[in-house]
mmCIF file of C-alpha atoms in Angstrom:
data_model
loop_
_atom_site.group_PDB
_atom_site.id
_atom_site.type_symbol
_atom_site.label_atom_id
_atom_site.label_comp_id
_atom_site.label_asym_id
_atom_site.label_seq_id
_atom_site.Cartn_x
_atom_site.Cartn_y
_atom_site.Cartn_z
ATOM 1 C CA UNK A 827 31.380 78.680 -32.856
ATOM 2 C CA UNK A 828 28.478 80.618 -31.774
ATOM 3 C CA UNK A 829 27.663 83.322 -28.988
ATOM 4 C CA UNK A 830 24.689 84.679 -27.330
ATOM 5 C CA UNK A 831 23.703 86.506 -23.904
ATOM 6 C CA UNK A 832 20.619 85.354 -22.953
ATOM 7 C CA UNK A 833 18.635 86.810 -19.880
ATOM 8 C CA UNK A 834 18.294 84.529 -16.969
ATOM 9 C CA UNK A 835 14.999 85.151 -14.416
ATOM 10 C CA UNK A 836 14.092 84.301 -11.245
ATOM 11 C CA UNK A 837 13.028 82.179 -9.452
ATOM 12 C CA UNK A 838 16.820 80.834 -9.415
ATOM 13 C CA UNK A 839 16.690 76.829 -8.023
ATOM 14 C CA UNK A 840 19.430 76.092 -5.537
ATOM 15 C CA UNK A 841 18.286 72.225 -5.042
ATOM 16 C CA UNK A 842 17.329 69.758 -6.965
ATOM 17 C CA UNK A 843 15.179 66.789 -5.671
ATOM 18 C CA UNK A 844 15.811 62.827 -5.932
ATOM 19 C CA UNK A 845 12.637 62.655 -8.312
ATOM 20 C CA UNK A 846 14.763 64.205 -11.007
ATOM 21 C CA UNK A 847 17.581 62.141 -11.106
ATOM 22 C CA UNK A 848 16.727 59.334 -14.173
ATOM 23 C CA UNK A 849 18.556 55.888 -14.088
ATOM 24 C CA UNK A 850 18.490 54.898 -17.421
ATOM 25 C CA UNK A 851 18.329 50.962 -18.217
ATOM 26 C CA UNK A 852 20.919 49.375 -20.533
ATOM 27 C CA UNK A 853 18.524 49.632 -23.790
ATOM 28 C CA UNK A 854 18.119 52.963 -23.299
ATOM 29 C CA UNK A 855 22.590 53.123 -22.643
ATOM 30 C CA UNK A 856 22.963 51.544 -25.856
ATOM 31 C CA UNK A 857 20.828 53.990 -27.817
ATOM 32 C CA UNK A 858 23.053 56.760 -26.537
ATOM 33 C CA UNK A 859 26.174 55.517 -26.887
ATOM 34 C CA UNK A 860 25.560 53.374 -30.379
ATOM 35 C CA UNK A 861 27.719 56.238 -31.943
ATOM 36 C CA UNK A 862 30.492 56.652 -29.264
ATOM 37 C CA UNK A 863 33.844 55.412 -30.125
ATOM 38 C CA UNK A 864 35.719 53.116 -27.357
ATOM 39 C CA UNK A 865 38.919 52.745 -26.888
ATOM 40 C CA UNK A 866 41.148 50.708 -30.042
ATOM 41 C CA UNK A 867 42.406 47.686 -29.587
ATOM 42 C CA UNK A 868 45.703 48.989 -30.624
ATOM 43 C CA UNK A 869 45.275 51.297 -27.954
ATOM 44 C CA UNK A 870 44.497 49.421 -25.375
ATOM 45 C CA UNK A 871 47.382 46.534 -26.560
ATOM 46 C CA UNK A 872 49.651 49.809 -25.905
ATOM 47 C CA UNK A 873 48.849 50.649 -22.367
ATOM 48 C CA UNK A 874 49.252 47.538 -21.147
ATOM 49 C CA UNK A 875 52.405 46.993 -22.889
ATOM 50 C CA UNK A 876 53.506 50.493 -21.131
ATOM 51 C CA UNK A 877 51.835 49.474 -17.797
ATOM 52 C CA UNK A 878 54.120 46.485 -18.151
ATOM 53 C CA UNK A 879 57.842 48.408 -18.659
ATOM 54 C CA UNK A 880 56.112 50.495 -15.406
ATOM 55 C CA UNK A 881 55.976 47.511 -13.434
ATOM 56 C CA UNK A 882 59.465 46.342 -13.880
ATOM 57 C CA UNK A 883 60.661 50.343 -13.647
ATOM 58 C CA UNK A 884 58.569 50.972 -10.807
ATOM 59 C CA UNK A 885 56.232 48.554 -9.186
ATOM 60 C CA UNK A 886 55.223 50.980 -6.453
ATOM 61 C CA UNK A 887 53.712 53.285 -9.057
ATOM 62 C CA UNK A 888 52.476 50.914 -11.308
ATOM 63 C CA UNK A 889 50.078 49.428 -8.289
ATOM 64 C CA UNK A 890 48.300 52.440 -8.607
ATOM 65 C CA UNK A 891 47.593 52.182 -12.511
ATOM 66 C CA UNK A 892 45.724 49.684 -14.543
ATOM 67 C CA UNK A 893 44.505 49.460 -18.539
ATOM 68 C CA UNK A 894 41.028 51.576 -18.598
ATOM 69 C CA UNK A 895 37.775 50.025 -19.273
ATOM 70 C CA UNK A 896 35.413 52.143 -20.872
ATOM 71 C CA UNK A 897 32.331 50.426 -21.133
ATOM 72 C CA UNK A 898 29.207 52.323 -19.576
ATOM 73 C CA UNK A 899 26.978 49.084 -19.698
ATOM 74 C CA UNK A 900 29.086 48.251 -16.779
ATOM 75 C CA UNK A 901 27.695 51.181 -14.510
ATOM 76 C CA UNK A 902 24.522 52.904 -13.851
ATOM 77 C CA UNK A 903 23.948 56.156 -15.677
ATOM 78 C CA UNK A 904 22.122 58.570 -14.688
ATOM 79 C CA UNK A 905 20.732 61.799 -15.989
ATOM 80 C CA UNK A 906 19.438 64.869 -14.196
ATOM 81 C CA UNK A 907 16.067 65.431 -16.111
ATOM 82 C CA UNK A 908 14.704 68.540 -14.445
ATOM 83 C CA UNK A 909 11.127 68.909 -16.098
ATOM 84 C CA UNK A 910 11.604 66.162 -18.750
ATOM 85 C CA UNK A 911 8.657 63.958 -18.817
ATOM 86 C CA UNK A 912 10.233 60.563 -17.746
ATOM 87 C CA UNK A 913 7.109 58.407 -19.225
ATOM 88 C CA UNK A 914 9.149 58.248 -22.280
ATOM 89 C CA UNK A 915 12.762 57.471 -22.205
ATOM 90 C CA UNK A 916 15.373 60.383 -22.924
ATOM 91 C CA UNK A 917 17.035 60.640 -26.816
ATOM 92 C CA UNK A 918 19.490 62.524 -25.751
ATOM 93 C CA UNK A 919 21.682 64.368 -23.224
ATOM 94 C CA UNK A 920 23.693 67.545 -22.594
ATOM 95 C CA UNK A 921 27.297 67.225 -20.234
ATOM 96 C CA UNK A 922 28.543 69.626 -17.960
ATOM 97 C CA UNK A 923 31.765 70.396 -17.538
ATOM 98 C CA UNK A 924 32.801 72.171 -14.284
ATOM 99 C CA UNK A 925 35.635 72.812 -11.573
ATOM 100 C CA UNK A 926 34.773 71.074 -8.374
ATOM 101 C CA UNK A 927 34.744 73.101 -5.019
ATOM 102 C CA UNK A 928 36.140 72.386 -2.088
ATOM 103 C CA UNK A 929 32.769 72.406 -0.168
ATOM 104 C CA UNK A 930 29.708 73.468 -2.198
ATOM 105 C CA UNK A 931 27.297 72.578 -0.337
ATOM 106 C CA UNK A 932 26.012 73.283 3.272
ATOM 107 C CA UNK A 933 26.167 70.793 5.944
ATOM 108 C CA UNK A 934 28.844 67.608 4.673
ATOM 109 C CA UNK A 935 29.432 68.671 1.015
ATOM 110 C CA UNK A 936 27.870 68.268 -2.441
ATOM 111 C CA UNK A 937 29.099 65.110 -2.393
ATOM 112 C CA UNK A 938 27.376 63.376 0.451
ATOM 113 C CA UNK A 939 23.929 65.542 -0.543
ATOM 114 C CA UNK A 940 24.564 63.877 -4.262
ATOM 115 C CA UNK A 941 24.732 60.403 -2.412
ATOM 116 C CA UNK A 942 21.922 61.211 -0.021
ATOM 117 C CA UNK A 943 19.929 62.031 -2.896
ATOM 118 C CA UNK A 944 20.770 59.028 -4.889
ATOM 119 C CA UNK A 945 20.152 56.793 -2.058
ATOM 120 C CA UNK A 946 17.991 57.666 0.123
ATOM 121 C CA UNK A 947 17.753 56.081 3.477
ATOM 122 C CA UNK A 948 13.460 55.310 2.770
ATOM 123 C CA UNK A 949 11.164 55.150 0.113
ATOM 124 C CA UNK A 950 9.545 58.503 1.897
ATOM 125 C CA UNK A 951 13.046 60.201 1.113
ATOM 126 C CA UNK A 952 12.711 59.150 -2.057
ATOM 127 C CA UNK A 953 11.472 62.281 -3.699
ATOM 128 C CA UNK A 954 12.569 64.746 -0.946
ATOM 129 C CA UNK A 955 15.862 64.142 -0.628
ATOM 130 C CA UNK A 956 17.593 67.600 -2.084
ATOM 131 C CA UNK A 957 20.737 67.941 -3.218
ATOM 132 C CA UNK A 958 22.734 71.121 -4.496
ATOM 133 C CA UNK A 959 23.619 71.743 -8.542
ATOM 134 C CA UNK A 960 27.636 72.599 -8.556
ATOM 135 C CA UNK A 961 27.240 76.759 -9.957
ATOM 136 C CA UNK A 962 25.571 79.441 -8.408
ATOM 137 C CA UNK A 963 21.357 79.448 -8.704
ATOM 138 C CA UNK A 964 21.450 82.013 -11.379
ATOM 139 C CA UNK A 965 23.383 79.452 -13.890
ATOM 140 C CA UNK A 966 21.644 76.497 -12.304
ATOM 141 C CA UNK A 967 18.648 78.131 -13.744
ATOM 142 C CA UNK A 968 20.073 79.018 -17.046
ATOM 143 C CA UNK A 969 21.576 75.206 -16.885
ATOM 144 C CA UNK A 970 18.006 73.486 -16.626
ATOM 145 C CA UNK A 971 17.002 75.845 -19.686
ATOM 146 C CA UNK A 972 19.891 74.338 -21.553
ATOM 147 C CA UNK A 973 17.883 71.004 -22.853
ATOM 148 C CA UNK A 974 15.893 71.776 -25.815
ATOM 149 C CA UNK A 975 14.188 68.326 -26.335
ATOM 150 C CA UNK A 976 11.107 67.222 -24.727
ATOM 151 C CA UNK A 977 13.119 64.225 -23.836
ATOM 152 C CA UNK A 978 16.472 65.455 -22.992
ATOM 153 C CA UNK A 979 18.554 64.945 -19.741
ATOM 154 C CA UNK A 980 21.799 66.481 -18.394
ATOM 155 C CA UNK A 981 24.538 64.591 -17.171
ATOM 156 C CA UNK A 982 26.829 66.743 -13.564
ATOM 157 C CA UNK A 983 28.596 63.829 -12.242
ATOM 158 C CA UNK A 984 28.211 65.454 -8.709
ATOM 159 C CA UNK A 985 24.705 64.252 -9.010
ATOM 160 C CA UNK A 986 24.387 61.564 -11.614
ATOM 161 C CA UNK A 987 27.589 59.860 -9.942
ATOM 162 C CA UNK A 988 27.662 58.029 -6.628
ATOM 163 C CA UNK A 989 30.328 59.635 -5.234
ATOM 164 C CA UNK A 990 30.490 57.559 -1.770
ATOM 165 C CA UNK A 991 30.927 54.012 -3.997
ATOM 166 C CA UNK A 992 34.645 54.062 -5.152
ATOM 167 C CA UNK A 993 33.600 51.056 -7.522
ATOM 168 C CA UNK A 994 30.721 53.138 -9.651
ATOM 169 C CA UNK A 995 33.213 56.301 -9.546
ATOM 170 C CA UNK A 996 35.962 54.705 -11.040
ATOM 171 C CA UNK A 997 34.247 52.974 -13.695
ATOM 172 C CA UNK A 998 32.281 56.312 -14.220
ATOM 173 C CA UNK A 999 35.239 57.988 -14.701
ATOM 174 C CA UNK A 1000 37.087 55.503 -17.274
ATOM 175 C CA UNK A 1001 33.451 55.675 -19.537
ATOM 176 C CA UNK A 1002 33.870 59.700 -19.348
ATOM 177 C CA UNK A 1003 35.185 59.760 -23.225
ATOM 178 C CA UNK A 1004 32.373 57.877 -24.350
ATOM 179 C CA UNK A 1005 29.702 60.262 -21.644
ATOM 180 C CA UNK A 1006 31.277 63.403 -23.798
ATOM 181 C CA UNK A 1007 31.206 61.633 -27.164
ATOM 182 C CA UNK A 1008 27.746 60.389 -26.873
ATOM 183 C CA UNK A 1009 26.243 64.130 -25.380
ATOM 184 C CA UNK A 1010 24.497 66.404 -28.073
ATOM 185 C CA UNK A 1011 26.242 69.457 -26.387
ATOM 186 C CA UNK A 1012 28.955 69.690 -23.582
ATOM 187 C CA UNK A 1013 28.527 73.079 -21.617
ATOM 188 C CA UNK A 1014 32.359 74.698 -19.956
ATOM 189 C CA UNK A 1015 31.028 76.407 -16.588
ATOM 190 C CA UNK A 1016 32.700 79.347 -15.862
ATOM 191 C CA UNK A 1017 31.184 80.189 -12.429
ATOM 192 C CA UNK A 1018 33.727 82.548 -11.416
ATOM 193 C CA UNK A 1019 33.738 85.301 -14.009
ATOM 194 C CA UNK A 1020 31.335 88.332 -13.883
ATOM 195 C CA UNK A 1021 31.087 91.542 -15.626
ATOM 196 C CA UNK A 1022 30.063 94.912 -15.731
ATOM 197 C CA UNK A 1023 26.996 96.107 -16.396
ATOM 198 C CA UNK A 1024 29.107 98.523 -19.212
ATOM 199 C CA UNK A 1025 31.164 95.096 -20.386
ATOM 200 C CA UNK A 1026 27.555 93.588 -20.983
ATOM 201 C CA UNK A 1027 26.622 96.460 -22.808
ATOM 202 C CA UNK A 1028 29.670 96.254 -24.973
ATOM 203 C CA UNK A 1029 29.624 92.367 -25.849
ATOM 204 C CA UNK A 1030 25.982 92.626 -26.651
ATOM 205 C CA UNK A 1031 26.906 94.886 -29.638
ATOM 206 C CA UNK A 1032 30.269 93.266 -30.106
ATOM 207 C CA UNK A 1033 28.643 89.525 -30.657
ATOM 208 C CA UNK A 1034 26.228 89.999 -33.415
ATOM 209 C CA UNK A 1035 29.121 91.417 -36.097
ATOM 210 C CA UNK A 1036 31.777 88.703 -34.508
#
């Protein structure tokens, strides 16, 4: 494990535009994922075999359950690629990880800016269409820093997600092992904690013997 502060500057971003938001074609999947490990056959013999002793225990709750199919070719996958040059496909990605909020976004929620953004209503939308990142602009701008590839993208479900088709979102969401697997770096978001200036002070000289 390794720590650092690192000094953030302005200007912070609070939006990010449709023109940044990569759909990557399945080639380009498979070169991601070639080193991601699904789910076992074993594994997957034993849910259903569970899902099964459900049904006859409780049929009710079992309606709402089924075996998990992890297989990303089976979705579109996107990647936020703020400043990437898209001319040559992306080698790699980072993955946030983040607590949703209720409403983080002004005027319908992040998640029907995410779907206005991924689908815009015309082509003139296209690269207009803005959407919010899920953290405050300060670590949205410390976020798009993150990538240190000339051809790396960032996957926030929020935006890389439809969220308004229930088909795409549950598939997305079974393939999430493999999304984390397959990412160079996963980033925890803690957007809720600040400190002092005297705490900063104190970690910046406590870090470099820890």
């Amino acid at each position: 494990m390794s720590c650092e502060i690192i000094t953030v500057r302005p200007p912070y971003p609070t939006a990010i535009t449709r023109s940044y938001i990569d759909e990557l074609d399945d080639l380009v999947k498979r070169a991601l994922f070639q080193h991601a490990e699904p789910v076992s056959k074993q594994e997957s013999s034993r849910a259903t075999d569970i899902l099964a002793r459900l049904q006859v225990l409780s049929p009710s709750l079992a309606k709402d359950f089924k075996p998990r199919e992890d297989s990303t070719q089976k979705i579109p996958f996107r990647l936020l690629s703020h400043g990437v040059d898209l001319s040559t496909p992306e080698v790699s990605y980072v993955a946030l990880s983040y607590c949703w909020a209720e409403n983080n976004a002004v005027g319908g929620g992040a998640e029907s800016m995410a779907q206005q953004a991924i689908n815009p209503k015309d082509e003139s939308e296209r690269n207009s269409s803005e959407h919010p990142l899920p953290c405050s602009p300060l670590l949205s701008k410390a976020l798009l820093n993150e990538p240190n590839f000339p051809h790396e993208g960032m996957v926030v479900d929020v935006v890389c997600i439809n969220q308004q088709d229930a088909g795409e979102k549950y598939k997305a969401i079974n393939a999430m092992n493999i999304v984390y697997q397959s990412a160079r770096e996963i980033i925890v978001l803690l957007d809720d904690i600040e400190i002092t200036v005297s705490e900063h002070s104190f970690l910046k000289a406590y870090l470099p013997l820890f």
